[in-house]
Amino acid sequence: MNNSTLRFDVILMPTEKWMVWDDHHAAPATFGGEILSGLHHEAAALLADILNELYPQTTGQSARASNVR
């Protein structure tokens, strides 16, 4: 049984903007020194997909519940 989960996901913030979340570090994702936060849903989802392609998956259960994309 494969118990791996995607490392990066998107979270809706209270400001109605989206953030890319890094489950491995339990913190907002960064890329090129920029925090991936305050984004439109489409941009956040695309960035999460790209980061999940570039970086390995994590194993085990996530510490937080995933949001629906």
Coordinates of N, CA and C in Angstrom, one line a residue:
M1 N 0.8 -1.2 0.0 CA 0.0 0.0 0.0 C 0.9 1.2 0.0
N2 N 0.6 2.2 -0.9 CA 1.3 3.4 -0.9 C 0.7 4.4 0.0
N3 N 1.5 4.9 1.0 CA 1.0 5.8 2.0 C 1.5 7.2 1.8
S4 N 2.0 7.6 0.6 CA 2.6 8.9 0.3 C 1.5 9.9 0.0
T5 N 1.8 11.1 0.4 CA 0.9 12.3 0.2 C 1.7 13.4 -0.5
L6 N 1.0 14.2 -1.2 CA 1.7 15.4 -1.9 C 2.2 16.3 -0.8
R7 N 3.4 16.8 -1.1 CA 4.1 17.7 -0.1 C 3.4 19.1 -0.1
F8 N 3.0 19.6 -1.3 CA 2.5 20.9 -1.4 C 1.0 20.9 -1.7
D9 N 0.3 21.8 -1.0 CA -1.2 21.9 -1.2 C -1.5 23.4 -1.1
V10 N -2.8 23.7 -1.4 CA -3.2 25.1 -1.3 C -4.2 25.3 -0.2
I11 N -4.1 26.5 0.4 CA -5.0 26.8 1.6 C -5.6 28.2 1.3
L12 N -6.9 28.2 1.6 CA -7.6 29.5 1.5 C -7.4 30.3 2.8
M13 N -6.9 31.5 2.6 CA -6.6 32.3 3.8 C -7.8 33.2 4.1
P14 N -7.9 33.8 5.3 CA -9.0 34.6 5.7 C -9.2 35.8 4.8
T15 N -8.2 36.2 4.1 CA -8.3 37.3 3.1 C -9.0 37.0 1.8
E16 N -9.4 35.7 1.7 CA -10.0 35.1 0.5 C -9.0 35.0 -0.6
K17 N -7.7 35.0 -0.3 CA -6.6 34.7 -1.2 C -6.0 33.4 -0.8
W18 N -5.2 32.8 -1.7 CA -4.7 31.5 -1.5 C -3.2 31.4 -1.2
M19 N -2.8 30.4 -0.4 CA -1.4 30.2 -0.1 C -1.0 28.8 -0.5
V20 N 0.3 28.6 -0.9 CA 0.8 27.3 -1.1 C 1.4 26.8 0.2
W21 N 1.0 25.7 0.7 CA 1.5 25.1 2.0 C 2.4 24.0 1.8
D22 N 3.6 24.0 2.5 CA 4.6 23.0 2.4 C 4.4 22.1 3.7
D23 N 3.8 20.9 3.5 CA 3.6 19.9 4.6 C 4.9 19.4 5.2
H24 N 5.9 19.4 4.4 CA 7.2 18.9 4.9 C 7.8 19.8 6.0
H25 N 7.6 21.1 5.8 CA 8.1 22.1 6.8 C 7.0 22.7 7.6
A26 N 5.8 22.3 7.4 CA 4.6 22.8 8.1 C 4.6 24.3 8.2
A27 N 4.8 24.9 7.0 CA 4.9 26.3 6.8 C 4.5 26.7 5.4
P28 N 4.2 28.0 5.2 CA 4.0 28.4 3.8 C 5.2 28.1 2.9
A29 N 4.9 27.7 1.7 CA 6.0 27.4 0.8 C 6.6 28.6 0.3
T30 N 7.9 28.5 0.0 CA 8.7 29.6 -0.6 C 9.3 29.1 -1.9
F31 N 9.5 30.0 -2.8 CA 10.2 29.7 -4.1 C 11.0 31.0 -4.5
G32 N 12.2 30.8 -4.7 CA 13.0 32.0 -5.1 C 13.1 33.1 -4.1
G33 N 12.9 32.7 -2.8 CA 13.0 33.6 -1.7 C 11.6 34.3 -1.5
E34 N 10.6 34.0 -2.2 CA 9.3 34.6 -2.1 C 8.3 33.6 -1.4
I35 N 7.6 34.1 -0.4 CA 6.5 33.3 0.2 C 5.3 33.2 -0.8
L36 N 4.9 32.0 -1.0 CA 3.8 31.8 -2.0 C 2.4 32.0 -1.3
S37 N 2.1 33.3 -1.1 CA 0.9 33.6 -0.4 C 0.2 34.8 -1.0
G38 N -1.1 35.0 -0.8 CA -1.8 36.1 -1.3 C -2.1 36.0 -2.8
L39 N -2.3 34.7 -3.3 CA -2.4 34.4 -4.7 C -3.9 34.1 -5.1
H40 N -4.2 34.2 -6.3 CA -5.4 33.8 -6.9 C -5.4 32.2 -6.9
H41 N -6.5 31.6 -6.8 CA -6.6 30.1 -6.7 C -5.9 29.4 -7.8
E42 N -6.1 29.9 -9.0 CA -5.4 29.3 -10.2 C -3.9 29.3 -10.1
A43 N -3.4 30.4 -9.7 CA -1.9 30.6 -9.6 C -1.4 29.7 -8.5
A44 N -2.1 29.7 -7.3 CA -1.6 28.8 -6.2 C -1.6 27.3 -6.6
A45 N -2.7 26.9 -7.2 CA -2.8 25.5 -7.6 C -1.8 25.1 -8.6
L46 N -1.5 26.0 -9.6 CA -0.4 25.7 -10.6 C 0.9 25.6 -9.9
L47 N 1.2 26.6 -9.0 CA 2.5 26.5 -8.3 C 2.7 25.3 -7.4
A48 N 1.6 24.9 -6.8 CA 1.6 23.7 -6.0 C 1.9 22.5 -6.8
D49 N 1.3 22.4 -8.0 CA 1.5 21.3 -8.9 C 2.9 21.3 -9.4
I50 N 3.5 22.4 -9.7 CA 4.9 22.5 -10.2 C 5.8 22.1 -9.1
L51 N 5.6 22.6 -7.9 CA 6.5 22.2 -6.7 C 6.4 20.7 -6.4
N52 N 5.2 20.1 -6.5 CA 5.0 18.7 -6.3 C 5.8 17.9 -7.4
E53 N 5.9 18.4 -8.6 CA 6.7 17.7 -9.6 C 8.2 17.9 -9.3
L54 N 8.6 19.0 -8.8 CA 10.1 19.2 -8.6 C 10.6 18.6 -7.3
Y55 N 9.8 18.5 -6.3 CA 10.3 18.0 -5.0 C 9.6 16.7 -4.6
P56 N 10.3 15.9 -3.8 CA 9.7 14.6 -3.5 C 8.5 14.7 -2.6
Q57 N 7.7 13.6 -2.7 CA 6.5 13.5 -1.8 C 7.0 13.1 -0.4
T58 N 6.1 13.4 0.5 CA 6.3 13.1 1.9 C 5.5 11.8 2.2
T59 N 5.9 11.1 3.2 CA 5.2 9.9 3.6 C 4.4 10.1 4.9
G60 N 3.4 9.3 5.1 CA 2.6 9.4 6.3 C 1.4 10.4 6.2
Q61 N 0.8 10.6 7.2 CA -0.4 11.4 7.3 C -0.1 12.9 7.5
S62 N -0.7 13.8 6.8 CA -0.5 15.2 7.0 C -1.0 15.6 8.4
A63 N -0.4 16.6 8.9 CA -0.8 17.2 10.2 C -2.0 18.0 10.1
R64 N -2.4 18.4 8.9 CA -3.6 19.2 8.7 C -4.5 18.6 7.7
A65 N -5.7 19.0 7.7 CA -6.7 18.5 6.7 C -6.5 19.2 5.4
S66 N -6.5 18.5 4.3 CA -6.3 19.1 3.0 C -7.6 19.9 2.5
N67 N -7.3 20.9 1.8 CA -8.4 21.7 1.2 C -8.8 21.1 -0.1
V68 N -10.0 21.3 -0.5 CA -10.5 20.9 -1.8 C -10.0 21.8 -2.9
R69 N -9.4 21.4 -3.9 CA -8.9 22.2 -5.0 C -10.1 22.6 -5.9

